[in-house]
XYZ file of C-alpha atoms in Angstrom:
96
model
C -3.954 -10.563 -13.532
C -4.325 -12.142 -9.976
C -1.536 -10.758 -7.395
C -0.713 -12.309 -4.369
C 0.586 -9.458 -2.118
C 2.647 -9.931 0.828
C 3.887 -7.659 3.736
C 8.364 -8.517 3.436
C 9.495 -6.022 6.044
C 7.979 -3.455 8.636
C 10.137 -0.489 9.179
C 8.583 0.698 12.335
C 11.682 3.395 12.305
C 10.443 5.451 9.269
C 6.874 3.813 9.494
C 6.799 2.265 6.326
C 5.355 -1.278 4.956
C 6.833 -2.992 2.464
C 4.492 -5.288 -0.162
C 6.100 -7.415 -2.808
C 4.199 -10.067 -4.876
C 4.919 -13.936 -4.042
C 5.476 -14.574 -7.607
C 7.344 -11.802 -8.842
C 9.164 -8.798 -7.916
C 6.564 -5.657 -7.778
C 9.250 -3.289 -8.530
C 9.583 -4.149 -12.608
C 5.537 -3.738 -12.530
C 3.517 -0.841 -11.222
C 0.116 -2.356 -12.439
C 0.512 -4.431 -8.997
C 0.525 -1.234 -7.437
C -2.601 0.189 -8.894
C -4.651 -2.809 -8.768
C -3.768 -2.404 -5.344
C -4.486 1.015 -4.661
C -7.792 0.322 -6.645
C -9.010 -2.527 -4.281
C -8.568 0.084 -1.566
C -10.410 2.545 -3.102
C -13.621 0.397 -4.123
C -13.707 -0.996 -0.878
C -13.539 2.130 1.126
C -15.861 4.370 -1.856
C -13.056 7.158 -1.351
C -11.413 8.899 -3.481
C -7.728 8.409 -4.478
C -5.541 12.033 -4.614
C -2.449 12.357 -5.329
C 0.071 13.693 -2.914
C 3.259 13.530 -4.732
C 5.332 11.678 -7.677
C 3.668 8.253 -7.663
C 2.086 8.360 -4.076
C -1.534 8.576 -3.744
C -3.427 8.614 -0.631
C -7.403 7.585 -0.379
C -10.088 9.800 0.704
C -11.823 7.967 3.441
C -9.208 5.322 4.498
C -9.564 5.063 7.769
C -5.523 5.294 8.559
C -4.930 7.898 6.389
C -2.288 5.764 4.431
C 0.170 7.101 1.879
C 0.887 4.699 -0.859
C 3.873 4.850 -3.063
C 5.437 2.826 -5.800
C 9.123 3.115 -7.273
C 11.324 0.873 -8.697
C 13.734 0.751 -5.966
C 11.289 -0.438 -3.247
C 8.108 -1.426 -5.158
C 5.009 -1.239 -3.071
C 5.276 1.052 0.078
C 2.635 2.392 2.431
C 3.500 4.848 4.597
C 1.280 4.956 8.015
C 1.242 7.897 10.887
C 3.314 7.265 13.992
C -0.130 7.523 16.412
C -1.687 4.185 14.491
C -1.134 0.439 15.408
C 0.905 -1.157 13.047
C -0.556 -4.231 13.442
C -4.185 -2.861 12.592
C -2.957 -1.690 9.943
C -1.023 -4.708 8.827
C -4.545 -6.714 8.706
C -6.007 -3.813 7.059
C -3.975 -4.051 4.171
C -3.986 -7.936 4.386
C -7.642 -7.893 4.257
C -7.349 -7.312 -0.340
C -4.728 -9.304 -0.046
């Protein structure tokens, strides 16, 4: 299945980037979310690890980005207060 991810809302506060799908809501699916994570991961040859109850960060992404998926908030990724959020924000748009 073909997603077509897009960042909805920057919370710059709790430094956390929302992603939903333009065609439907990503928090009914979490196969979005993997193919996702996966993209990430091929792209980047790391190694995905999980650090808690559905979030996962990659081995060798350069931000160090936690991503997490629930079915209140679908997609999030979680970035460190010293990074750009706008680097970051083309990052991820780059397997968009």
């Amino acid at each position: 299945m073909d997603y077509n991810y897009k960042i909805i809302h920057i919370n710059t506060k709790d430094r956390w980037i929302f992603i939903y799908d333009d065609d439907t809501s990503m928090c009914d699916d979490e196969d979005g979310f993997v193919e996702l994570v996966k993209r990430i991961q091929e792209y980047t040859n790391g190694k995905i690890e999980s650090v808690g109850y559905i979030r996962y960060r990659i081995i060798g992404d350069r931000y160090n980005l936690i991503y997490q998926w629930d079915t209140l908030f679908g997609i999030v990724v979680i970035y460190s207060s010293k990074e750009n959020v706008e680097h970051i924000k083309k990052y991820l748009e780059h397997f968009f």
